[in-house]
mmCIF file of C-alpha atoms in Angstrom:
data_model
loop_
_atom_site.group_PDB
_atom_site.id
_atom_site.type_symbol
_atom_site.label_atom_id
_atom_site.label_comp_id
_atom_site.label_asym_id
_atom_site.label_seq_id
_atom_site.Cartn_x
_atom_site.Cartn_y
_atom_site.Cartn_z
ATOM 1 C CA UNK Q 1 -0.126 0.099 -0.019
ATOM 2 C CA UNK Q 2 1.195 3.425 -0.688
ATOM 3 C CA UNK Q 3 0.449 4.840 2.898
ATOM 4 C CA UNK Q 4 2.113 3.790 6.184
ATOM 5 C CA UNK Q 5 -0.342 2.134 8.529
ATOM 6 C CA UNK Q 6 -0.511 5.125 10.646
ATOM 7 C CA UNK Q 7 -1.243 7.498 7.969
ATOM 8 C CA UNK Q 8 -4.377 5.472 6.456
ATOM 9 C CA UNK Q 9 -7.922 6.630 6.585
ATOM 10 C CA UNK Q 10 -9.722 5.862 9.718
ATOM 11 C CA UNK Q 11 -12.392 4.204 7.552
ATOM 12 C CA UNK Q 12 -9.729 1.893 6.142
ATOM 13 C CA UNK Q 13 -7.860 1.302 9.818
ATOM 14 C CA UNK Q 14 -11.479 0.023 11.291
ATOM 15 C CA UNK Q 15 -12.462 -2.089 8.483
ATOM 16 C CA UNK Q 16 -9.772 -4.412 7.020
ATOM 17 C CA UNK Q 17 -12.003 -5.691 4.216
ATOM 18 C CA UNK Q 18 -11.583 -2.030 2.370
ATOM 19 C CA UNK Q 19 -7.475 -2.464 2.234
ATOM 20 C CA UNK Q 20 -7.747 -3.730 -1.228
ATOM 21 C CA UNK Q 21 -9.643 -0.481 -2.056
ATOM 22 C CA UNK Q 22 -7.401 1.737 -0.182
ATOM 23 C CA UNK Q 23 -6.001 3.465 -3.126
ATOM 24 C CA UNK Q 24 -9.436 4.260 -4.736
ATOM 25 C CA UNK Q 25 -10.622 5.567 -1.436
ATOM 26 C CA UNK Q 26 -7.332 7.808 -0.857
ATOM 27 C CA UNK Q 27 -8.164 9.229 -4.297
ATOM 28 C CA UNK Q 28 -11.392 9.922 -3.510
ATOM 29 C CA UNK Q 29 -10.961 11.759 -0.206
ATOM 30 C CA UNK Q 30 -7.874 13.866 -1.911
ATOM 31 C CA UNK Q 31 -10.228 14.834 -4.342
ATOM 32 C CA UNK Q 32 -12.971 15.920 -1.868
ATOM 33 C CA UNK Q 33 -10.232 17.819 0.164
ATOM 34 C CA UNK Q 34 -9.074 19.887 -2.953
ATOM 35 C CA UNK Q 35 -12.589 20.685 -3.955
ATOM 36 C CA UNK Q 36 -13.497 21.800 -0.559
ATOM 37 C CA UNK Q 37 -10.563 24.199 -0.337
ATOM 38 C CA UNK Q 38 -11.896 25.437 -3.774
ATOM 39 C CA UNK Q 39 -15.086 26.350 -2.335
ATOM 40 C CA UNK Q 40 -13.633 27.796 0.892
ATOM 41 C CA UNK Q 41 -11.461 29.842 -1.208
ATOM 42 C CA UNK Q 42 -14.521 31.455 -3.057
ATOM 43 C CA UNK Q 43 -16.375 32.406 -0.086
ATOM 44 C CA UNK Q 44 -14.178 32.439 2.915
ATOM 45 C CA UNK Q 45 -15.836 29.286 4.612
ATOM 46 C CA UNK Q 46 -17.851 26.325 3.665
ATOM 47 C CA UNK Q 47 -20.825 27.705 5.581
ATOM 48 C CA UNK Q 48 -20.635 31.213 3.780
ATOM 49 C CA UNK Q 49 -20.415 29.197 0.253
ATOM 50 C CA UNK Q 50 -23.874 27.489 1.150
ATOM 51 C CA UNK Q 51 -25.491 31.277 1.684
ATOM 52 C CA UNK Q 52 -26.120 31.641 -1.997
ATOM 53 C CA UNK Q 53 -29.991 31.702 -1.340
ATOM 54 C CA UNK Q 54 -29.550 34.781 0.555
ATOM 55 C CA UNK Q 55 -27.716 36.523 -2.442
ATOM 56 C CA UNK Q 56 -29.793 35.147 -5.331
ATOM 57 C CA UNK Q 57 -33.335 35.172 -5.974
ATOM 58 C CA UNK Q 58 -35.388 37.814 -4.291
ATOM 59 C CA UNK Q 59 -34.035 39.182 -1.008
ATOM 60 C CA UNK Q 60 -34.943 42.378 0.910
ATOM 61 C CA UNK Q 61 -31.836 44.971 1.890
ATOM 62 C CA UNK Q 62 -32.413 46.571 5.041
ATOM 63 C CA UNK Q 63 -29.421 48.629 4.282
ATOM 64 C CA UNK Q 64 -30.794 49.703 1.025
ATOM 65 C CA UNK Q 65 -34.308 49.830 1.434
ATOM 66 C CA UNK Q 66 -35.486 47.456 -1.186
ATOM 67 C CA UNK Q 67 -35.356 44.227 -2.813
ATOM 68 C CA UNK Q 68 -32.598 42.840 -4.940
ATOM 69 C CA UNK Q 69 -33.356 40.049 -7.575
ATOM 70 C CA UNK Q 70 -30.308 38.233 -8.769
ATOM 71 C CA UNK Q 71 -29.923 35.415 -11.402
ATOM 72 C CA UNK Q 72 -26.977 33.466 -12.439
ATOM 73 C CA UNK Q 73 -27.256 33.148 -16.395
ATOM 74 C CA UNK Q 74 -23.930 33.480 -18.113
ATOM 75 C CA UNK Q 75 -24.924 32.683 -21.646
ATOM 76 C CA UNK Q 76 -27.961 34.752 -21.705
ATOM 77 C CA UNK Q 77 -28.051 38.219 -23.518
ATOM 78 C CA UNK Q 78 -30.573 39.908 -21.631
ATOM 79 C CA UNK Q 79 -33.001 39.411 -18.670
ATOM 80 C CA UNK Q 80 -36.126 41.410 -17.673
ATOM 81 C CA UNK Q 81 -38.154 41.194 -14.663
ATOM 82 C CA UNK Q 82 -41.557 41.641 -14.729
ATOM 83 C CA UNK Q 83 -45.205 40.810 -13.132
ATOM 84 C CA UNK Q 84 -47.916 42.246 -11.146
ATOM 85 C CA UNK Q 85 -45.740 45.263 -9.948
ATOM 86 C CA UNK Q 86 -45.180 46.632 -13.508
ATOM 87 C CA UNK Q 87 -48.670 45.317 -14.935
ATOM 88 C CA UNK Q 88 -46.820 42.355 -16.705
ATOM 89 C CA UNK Q 89 -44.756 44.767 -18.914
ATOM 90 C CA UNK Q 90 -41.856 42.333 -20.233
ATOM 91 C CA UNK Q 91 -39.617 45.171 -21.340
ATOM 92 C CA UNK Q 92 -39.822 47.730 -18.513
ATOM 93 C CA UNK Q 93 -37.387 46.501 -15.858
ATOM 94 C CA UNK Q 94 -34.190 45.341 -17.409
ATOM 95 C CA UNK Q 95 -31.543 43.796 -15.376
ATOM 96 C CA UNK Q 96 -27.861 44.680 -15.338
ATOM 97 C CA UNK Q 97 -25.191 42.233 -16.142
ATOM 98 C CA UNK Q 98 -22.603 42.073 -13.273
ATOM 99 C CA UNK Q 99 -19.500 39.902 -13.065
ATOM 100 C CA UNK Q 100 -19.330 36.164 -13.634
ATOM 101 C CA UNK Q 101 -22.811 35.770 -15.555
ATOM 102 C CA UNK Q 102 -24.785 37.348 -12.536
ATOM 103 C CA UNK Q 103 -27.779 39.640 -13.396
ATOM 104 C CA UNK Q 104 -29.402 42.034 -10.925
ATOM 105 C CA UNK Q 105 -32.035 44.475 -10.608
ATOM 106 C CA UNK Q 106 -33.114 46.505 -7.474
ATOM 107 C CA UNK Q 107 -36.545 47.763 -6.319
ATOM 108 C CA UNK Q 108 -36.550 50.557 -3.941
ATOM 109 C CA UNK Q 109 -39.056 50.066 -1.012
ATOM 110 C CA UNK Q 110 -40.256 53.787 -1.578
ATOM 111 C CA UNK Q 111 -41.362 53.537 -5.127
ATOM 112 C CA UNK Q 112 -42.595 49.701 -5.116
ATOM 113 C CA UNK Q 113 -43.839 49.407 -1.490
ATOM 114 C CA UNK Q 114 -47.551 49.036 -2.718
ATOM 115 C CA UNK Q 115 -47.083 47.218 -5.651
ATOM 116 C CA UNK Q 116 -44.265 44.697 -4.851
ATOM 117 C CA UNK Q 117 -46.088 43.061 -2.262
ATOM 118 C CA UNK Q 118 -46.560 39.565 -0.460
ATOM 119 C CA UNK Q 119 -48.521 37.346 -2.912
ATOM 120 C CA UNK Q 120 -47.425 39.329 -6.231
ATOM 121 C CA UNK Q 121 -46.664 37.115 -9.139
ATOM 122 C CA UNK Q 122 -43.566 37.385 -10.982
ATOM 123 C CA UNK Q 123 -41.550 35.878 -13.887
ATOM 124 C CA UNK Q 124 -38.367 36.764 -15.597
ATOM 125 C CA UNK Q 125 -37.964 37.209 -19.435
ATOM 126 C CA UNK Q 126 -34.494 35.593 -20.572
ATOM 127 C CA UNK Q 127 -33.299 36.526 -24.117
ATOM 128 C CA UNK Q 128 -30.913 33.963 -25.412
ATOM 129 C CA UNK Q 129 -29.328 32.474 -28.805
ATOM 130 C CA UNK Q 130 -32.659 30.752 -28.974
ATOM 131 C CA UNK Q 131 -34.936 33.559 -28.522
ATOM 132 C CA UNK Q 132 -36.977 34.937 -25.806
ATOM 133 C CA UNK Q 133 -38.728 32.935 -22.940
ATOM 134 C CA UNK Q 134 -40.819 33.564 -19.825
ATOM 135 C CA UNK Q 135 -39.183 31.632 -17.094
ATOM 136 C CA UNK Q 136 -39.525 31.326 -13.130
ATOM 137 C CA UNK Q 137 -36.377 32.480 -11.133
ATOM 138 C CA UNK Q 138 -34.144 29.618 -10.442
ATOM 139 C CA UNK Q 139 -34.014 30.381 -6.342
ATOM 140 C CA UNK Q 140 -37.748 31.426 -6.182
ATOM 141 C CA UNK Q 141 -39.239 30.432 -2.819
ATOM 142 C CA UNK Q 142 -42.770 30.129 -3.765
ATOM 143 C CA UNK Q 143 -44.446 28.660 -7.083
ATOM 144 C CA UNK Q 144 -48.033 28.656 -7.925
ATOM 145 C CA UNK Q 145 -50.346 27.315 -10.797
ATOM 146 C CA UNK Q 146 -52.980 29.281 -12.289
ATOM 147 C CA UNK Q 147 -56.378 27.229 -12.092
ATOM 148 C CA UNK Q 148 -57.474 28.339 -15.243
ATOM 149 C CA UNK Q 149 -54.507 28.517 -17.552
ATOM 150 C CA UNK Q 150 -52.522 26.003 -15.629
ATOM 151 C CA UNK Q 151 -49.527 28.162 -16.057
ATOM 152 C CA UNK Q 152 -46.857 28.296 -13.470
ATOM 153 C CA UNK Q 153 -45.239 31.165 -11.874
ATOM 154 C CA UNK Q 154 -43.166 32.595 -8.968
ATOM 155 C CA UNK Q 155 -44.926 34.385 -6.374
ATOM 156 C CA UNK Q 156 -43.198 37.072 -4.043
ATOM 157 C CA UNK Q 157 -43.314 35.588 -0.500
ATOM 158 C CA UNK Q 158 -43.025 38.138 2.246
ATOM 159 C CA UNK Q 159 -45.094 36.783 5.203
ATOM 160 C CA UNK Q 160 -42.886 38.099 7.895
ATOM 161 C CA UNK Q 161 -40.758 36.133 10.473
ATOM 162 C CA UNK Q 162 -42.136 32.816 11.357
ATOM 163 C CA UNK Q 163 -42.341 32.082 15.175
ATOM 164 C CA UNK Q 164 -40.228 29.033 15.753
ATOM 165 C CA UNK Q 165 -40.432 29.479 19.584
ATOM 166 C CA UNK Q 166 -40.734 26.205 21.163
ATOM 167 C CA UNK Q 167 -39.027 24.427 18.193
ATOM 168 C CA UNK Q 168 -36.227 22.146 19.079
ATOM 169 C CA UNK Q 169 -34.279 19.294 17.988
ATOM 170 C CA UNK Q 170 -35.277 16.015 19.223
ATOM 171 C CA UNK Q 171 -32.389 13.399 18.240
ATOM 172 C CA UNK Q 172 -29.025 12.728 19.739
ATOM 173 C CA UNK Q 173 -26.373 10.446 18.558
ATOM 174 C CA UNK Q 174 -27.449 7.825 20.713
ATOM 175 C CA UNK Q 175 -30.917 7.633 19.344
ATOM 176 C CA UNK Q 176 -31.968 4.575 17.153
ATOM 177 C CA UNK Q 177 -34.333 5.818 14.324
ATOM 178 C CA UNK Q 178 -37.515 4.621 13.496
ATOM 179 C CA UNK Q 179 -38.622 6.220 10.358
ATOM 180 C CA UNK Q 180 -42.065 6.382 8.847
ATOM 181 C CA UNK Q 181 -42.028 7.143 5.190
ATOM 182 C CA UNK Q 182 -45.026 9.264 4.028
ATOM 183 C CA UNK Q 183 -46.202 11.610 1.198
ATOM 184 C CA UNK Q 184 -48.076 14.817 2.101
ATOM 185 C CA UNK Q 185 -50.454 14.599 -0.835
ATOM 186 C CA UNK Q 186 -51.278 10.783 -0.528
ATOM 187 C CA UNK Q 187 -51.212 10.153 3.451
ATOM 188 C CA UNK Q 188 -54.841 10.871 3.777
ATOM 189 C CA UNK Q 189 -58.094 8.772 4.032
ATOM 190 C CA UNK Q 190 -59.976 11.046 2.081
ATOM 191 C CA UNK Q 191 -59.991 11.289 -1.731
ATOM 192 C CA UNK Q 192 -57.909 14.259 -3.072
ATOM 193 C CA UNK Q 193 -54.754 15.802 -2.442
ATOM 194 C CA UNK Q 194 -53.766 16.403 1.133
ATOM 195 C CA UNK Q 195 -52.388 19.195 2.781
ATOM 196 C CA UNK Q 196 -49.590 20.137 5.240
ATOM 197 C CA UNK Q 197 -52.303 21.098 7.814
ATOM 198 C CA UNK Q 198 -54.318 17.951 7.220
ATOM 199 C CA UNK Q 199 -51.105 15.605 7.765
ATOM 200 C CA UNK Q 200 -50.265 17.615 10.852
ATOM 201 C CA UNK Q 201 -53.739 17.313 12.483
ATOM 202 C CA UNK Q 202 -54.447 13.795 11.155
ATOM 203 C CA UNK Q 203 -51.601 11.820 10.465
ATOM 204 C CA UNK Q 204 -48.904 12.913 13.081
ATOM 205 C CA UNK Q 205 -50.702 11.640 16.030
ATOM 206 C CA UNK Q 206 -50.937 8.149 14.477
ATOM 207 C CA UNK Q 207 -47.491 8.168 13.551
ATOM 208 C CA UNK Q 208 -46.376 9.188 17.203
ATOM 209 C CA UNK Q 209 -48.867 6.458 18.592
ATOM 210 C CA UNK Q 210 -47.217 3.741 16.419
ATOM 211 C CA UNK Q 211 -43.764 4.308 18.104
ATOM 212 C CA UNK Q 212 -41.837 6.082 15.341
ATOM 213 C CA UNK Q 213 -39.675 8.689 16.180
ATOM 214 C CA UNK Q 214 -38.787 9.988 12.511
ATOM 215 C CA UNK Q 215 -40.624 10.786 9.450
ATOM 216 C CA UNK Q 216 -39.336 10.900 5.943
ATOM 217 C CA UNK Q 217 -41.273 13.542 3.706
ATOM 218 C CA UNK Q 218 -41.647 12.821 0.015
ATOM 219 C CA UNK Q 219 -42.334 15.370 -2.493
ATOM 220 C CA UNK Q 220 -41.745 18.487 -0.716
ATOM 221 C CA UNK Q 221 -39.866 20.457 -3.269
ATOM 222 C CA UNK Q 222 -42.241 21.829 -6.372
ATOM 223 C CA UNK Q 223 -42.778 19.648 -9.006
ATOM 224 C CA UNK Q 224 -45.168 20.306 -11.784
ATOM 225 C CA UNK Q 225 -46.039 16.216 -12.372
ATOM 226 C CA UNK Q 226 -47.978 15.057 -9.506
ATOM 227 C CA UNK Q 227 -47.436 11.251 -10.855
ATOM 228 C CA UNK Q 228 -43.641 11.695 -10.376
ATOM 229 C CA UNK Q 229 -44.186 11.532 -6.673
ATOM 230 C CA UNK Q 230 -42.048 14.619 -6.389
ATOM 231 C CA UNK Q 231 -38.830 12.988 -8.029
ATOM 232 C CA UNK Q 232 -39.036 15.517 -11.190
ATOM 233 C CA UNK Q 233 -38.187 18.775 -9.081
ATOM 234 C CA UNK Q 234 -38.515 21.963 -11.110
ATOM 235 C CA UNK Q 235 -38.071 24.607 -8.205
ATOM 236 C CA UNK Q 236 -35.782 23.322 -5.639
ATOM 237 C CA UNK Q 237 -36.231 26.291 -3.124
ATOM 238 C CA UNK Q 238 -40.054 26.385 -3.043
ATOM 239 C CA UNK Q 239 -42.071 23.762 -0.850
ATOM 240 C CA UNK Q 240 -44.889 22.272 -3.218
ATOM 241 C CA UNK Q 241 -47.951 24.715 -3.187
ATOM 242 C CA UNK Q 242 -50.421 22.070 -3.742
ATOM 243 C CA UNK Q 243 -50.044 21.059 -0.408
ATOM 244 C CA UNK Q 244 -50.458 24.368 1.082
ATOM 245 C CA UNK Q 245 -48.149 27.326 2.300
ATOM 246 C CA UNK Q 246 -44.476 27.455 3.493
ATOM 247 C CA UNK Q 247 -45.984 28.557 6.692
ATOM 248 C CA UNK Q 248 -48.130 25.443 6.919
ATOM 249 C CA UNK Q 249 -44.970 23.157 6.585
ATOM 250 C CA UNK Q 250 -42.924 24.972 8.888
ATOM 251 C CA UNK Q 251 -45.914 24.383 11.124
ATOM 252 C CA UNK Q 252 -45.834 20.666 10.515
ATOM 253 C CA UNK Q 253 -42.087 20.288 11.389
ATOM 254 C CA UNK Q 254 -42.474 22.549 14.441
ATOM 255 C CA UNK Q 255 -45.237 20.289 15.662
ATOM 256 C CA UNK Q 256 -43.410 17.099 14.900
ATOM 257 C CA UNK Q 257 -40.599 18.355 16.617
ATOM 258 C CA UNK Q 258 -42.741 19.229 19.895
ATOM 259 C CA UNK Q 259 -44.115 15.540 19.621
ATOM 260 C CA UNK Q 260 -40.369 14.168 19.631
ATOM 261 C CA UNK Q 261 -40.625 13.186 16.092
ATOM 262 C CA UNK Q 262 -37.645 14.215 13.659
ATOM 263 C CA UNK Q 263 -38.131 15.351 10.076
ATOM 264 C CA UNK Q 264 -36.300 14.137 7.110
ATOM 265 C CA UNK Q 265 -36.700 15.307 3.625
ATOM 266 C CA UNK Q 266 -36.503 13.473 0.555
ATOM 267 C CA UNK Q 267 -34.052 15.336 -1.403
ATOM 268 C CA UNK Q 268 -33.617 15.119 -5.140
ATOM 269 C CA UNK Q 269 -30.292 16.413 -6.253
ATOM 270 C CA UNK Q 270 -29.445 13.798 -8.582
ATOM 271 C CA UNK Q 271 -31.382 15.094 -11.536
ATOM 272 C CA UNK Q 272 -34.160 17.586 -12.289
ATOM 273 C CA UNK Q 273 -37.309 17.681 -14.574
ATOM 274 C CA UNK Q 274 -36.643 18.829 -18.343
ATOM 275 C CA UNK Q 275 -39.656 21.075 -18.289
ATOM 276 C CA UNK Q 276 -38.516 24.674 -19.793
ATOM 277 C CA UNK Q 277 -41.751 26.606 -18.494
ATOM 278 C CA UNK Q 278 -41.543 25.516 -15.045
ATOM 279 C CA UNK Q 279 -37.894 24.650 -14.180
ATOM 280 C CA UNK Q 280 -34.227 25.610 -14.716
ATOM 281 C CA UNK Q 281 -33.511 23.448 -17.793
ATOM 282 C CA UNK Q 282 -31.996 25.336 -20.369
ATOM 283 C CA UNK Q 283 -32.472 28.647 -18.230
ATOM 284 C CA UNK Q 284 -29.798 30.661 -20.052
ATOM 285 C CA UNK Q 285 -29.909 29.047 -23.529
ATOM 286 C CA UNK Q 286 -26.915 27.185 -23.399
ATOM 287 C CA UNK Q 287 -28.282 23.697 -22.580
ATOM 288 C CA UNK Q 288 -25.311 23.261 -20.156
ATOM 289 C CA UNK Q 289 -25.695 26.003 -17.498
ATOM 290 C CA UNK Q 290 -26.481 23.769 -14.616
ATOM 291 C CA UNK Q 291 -26.182 20.540 -16.581
ATOM 292 C CA UNK Q 292 -23.636 18.478 -18.515
ATOM 293 C CA UNK Q 293 -23.915 19.073 -22.177
ATOM 294 C CA UNK Q 294 -25.277 16.513 -24.848
ATOM 295 C CA UNK Q 295 -25.867 12.943 -24.031
ATOM 296 C CA UNK Q 296 -24.119 13.145 -20.570
ATOM 297 C CA UNK Q 297 -26.711 15.677 -19.110
ATOM 298 C CA UNK Q 298 -29.624 13.195 -20.024
ATOM 299 C CA UNK Q 299 -30.697 10.419 -17.777
ATOM 300 C CA UNK Q 300 -31.354 7.501 -20.164
ATOM 301 C CA UNK Q 301 -34.120 6.025 -17.737
ATOM 302 C CA UNK Q 302 -35.593 8.970 -16.028
ATOM 303 C CA UNK Q 303 -36.046 11.494 -19.015
ATOM 304 C CA UNK Q 304 -34.536 14.205 -16.917
ATOM 305 C CA UNK Q 305 -31.539 16.473 -16.775
ATOM 306 C CA UNK Q 306 -28.497 15.520 -14.945
ATOM 307 C CA UNK Q 307 -26.588 17.957 -13.004
ATOM 308 C CA UNK Q 308 -22.698 18.962 -13.701
ATOM 309 C CA UNK Q 309 -21.182 19.010 -10.162
ATOM 310 C CA UNK Q 310 -17.827 19.916 -11.478
ATOM 311 C CA UNK Q 311 -19.162 23.526 -11.753
ATOM 312 C CA UNK Q 312 -18.630 25.536 -8.604
ATOM 313 C CA UNK Q 313 -22.060 27.635 -9.460
ATOM 314 C CA UNK Q 314 -23.929 24.241 -9.614
ATOM 315 C CA UNK Q 315 -22.469 23.102 -6.187
ATOM 316 C CA UNK Q 316 -23.147 26.160 -4.707
ATOM 317 C CA UNK Q 317 -26.973 26.089 -5.989
ATOM 318 C CA UNK Q 318 -27.279 22.673 -4.438
ATOM 319 C CA UNK Q 319 -25.371 23.016 -1.186
ATOM 320 C CA UNK Q 320 -27.204 26.208 -0.482
ATOM 321 C CA UNK Q 321 -30.626 24.361 -1.188
ATOM 322 C CA UNK Q 322 -29.371 22.100 1.644
ATOM 323 C CA UNK Q 323 -28.683 24.742 3.947
ATOM 324 C CA UNK Q 324 -31.734 26.725 3.170
ATOM 325 C CA UNK Q 325 -34.060 23.636 4.103
ATOM 326 C CA UNK Q 326 -32.404 23.194 7.347
ATOM 327 C CA UNK Q 327 -32.258 26.884 8.421
ATOM 328 C CA UNK Q 328 -35.764 28.047 6.806
ATOM 329 C CA UNK Q 329 -37.656 24.896 7.716
ATOM 330 C CA UNK Q 330 -35.632 23.253 10.390
ATOM 331 C CA UNK Q 331 -35.470 19.938 8.781
ATOM 332 C CA UNK Q 332 -33.184 17.732 10.733
ATOM 333 C CA UNK Q 333 -31.776 15.595 7.909
ATOM 334 C CA UNK Q 334 -32.122 14.374 4.459
ATOM 335 C CA UNK Q 335 -32.429 11.180 2.413
ATOM 336 C CA UNK Q 336 -30.720 11.695 -0.966
ATOM 337 C CA UNK Q 337 -32.407 10.205 -3.998
ATOM 338 C CA UNK Q 338 -30.718 8.552 -6.773
ATOM 339 C CA UNK Q 339 -27.271 8.613 -5.000
ATOM 340 C CA UNK Q 340 -26.306 5.788 -7.499
ATOM 341 C CA UNK Q 341 -26.820 8.194 -10.465
ATOM 342 C CA UNK Q 342 -24.891 11.045 -8.750
ATOM 343 C CA UNK Q 343 -21.629 8.657 -8.445
ATOM 344 C CA UNK Q 344 -21.732 6.410 -11.464
ATOM 345 C CA UNK Q 345 -21.934 7.075 -15.241
ATOM 346 C CA UNK Q 346 -24.006 3.897 -15.578
ATOM 347 C CA UNK Q 347 -26.233 5.473 -12.984
ATOM 348 C CA UNK Q 348 -26.237 2.419 -10.680
ATOM 349 C CA UNK Q 349 -27.816 0.324 -13.423
ATOM 350 C CA UNK Q 350 -25.104 -2.167 -13.343
ATOM 351 C CA UNK Q 351 -24.397 -4.918 -11.132
ATOM 352 C CA UNK Q 352 -22.044 -4.677 -8.322
ATOM 353 C CA UNK Q 353 -20.551 -8.227 -8.178
ATOM 354 C CA UNK Q 354 -17.218 -7.194 -7.730
ATOM 355 C CA UNK Q 355 -15.632 -4.973 -5.063
ATOM 356 C CA UNK Q 356 -13.979 -3.003 -8.041
ATOM 357 C CA UNK Q 357 -17.123 -1.719 -9.682
ATOM 358 C CA UNK Q 358 -17.794 0.377 -6.540
ATOM 359 C CA UNK Q 359 -14.904 2.752 -7.651
ATOM 360 C CA UNK Q 360 -15.568 2.755 -11.423
#
């Protein structure tokens, strides 16, 4: 082996069965350390690197007294912010291009206080080599569907600070997990789509009574096709509006914690829906902004797009998404969907009949 015994990874020291794969494990660990340094160098700390959701999307600035909307779209020619606040004029509010493909616009509170309000509907027009299209901001935190046109659009969500008082973590490192997996919309006895509130009132007591100390919630992030069970995500920072409001979801988590139940989120960072109108696919017209170009960016079995984890901006998008759900909604942890697809070029669809295949 290349490493002396005392310099071996703890994982290998504690599990001699891994010794034949020690070189592969060391290579992966070294690549992890190199990438971590790149991310830390970009933002100062790893924690700060994952704060992108506080910069991109729509955020209020108490210093400048107004709202910033920022978008990363390096291949786009122009972006225009529009919605209820400007009578849906697609040309009235052009965004300015900054460094590194970032676009920005500022709406001062004095001018827009009565127009840019909680519940306002918004979109962004993106001009690219392929033409002009109306899109939903990538970091949007609320997406709703028009019941008549069935069109999705972003929504300004400014409800004020949620009162988390009384909420607290419920698990320690010594806890054994007894996990109840559930889908909010399908967990009800009644016909139709269930809601966060109904789950809180009707289902959580049964889960507690059955002796579970954790729930794993499917289909939380917004997805246009209900039949996908939430695995074709379109808007990664938006809780699905078909189940209720973000505050309803926060109340669900808080109530679960008060009952001694941890809440785990089914997180889909392995791929995303191809939909252009609802999601982030082809946002800047390059076909390779968040994803690998060509065939490598297409999942052959899931009919979806595959993230390019080699891009710092993509890692920042996804890592910020993790921090967002933990900080803003107090999720205790995550079950990552499609990990095999994230790790292997064959997406986990080949047999692992030999040890070496786990590292290829």
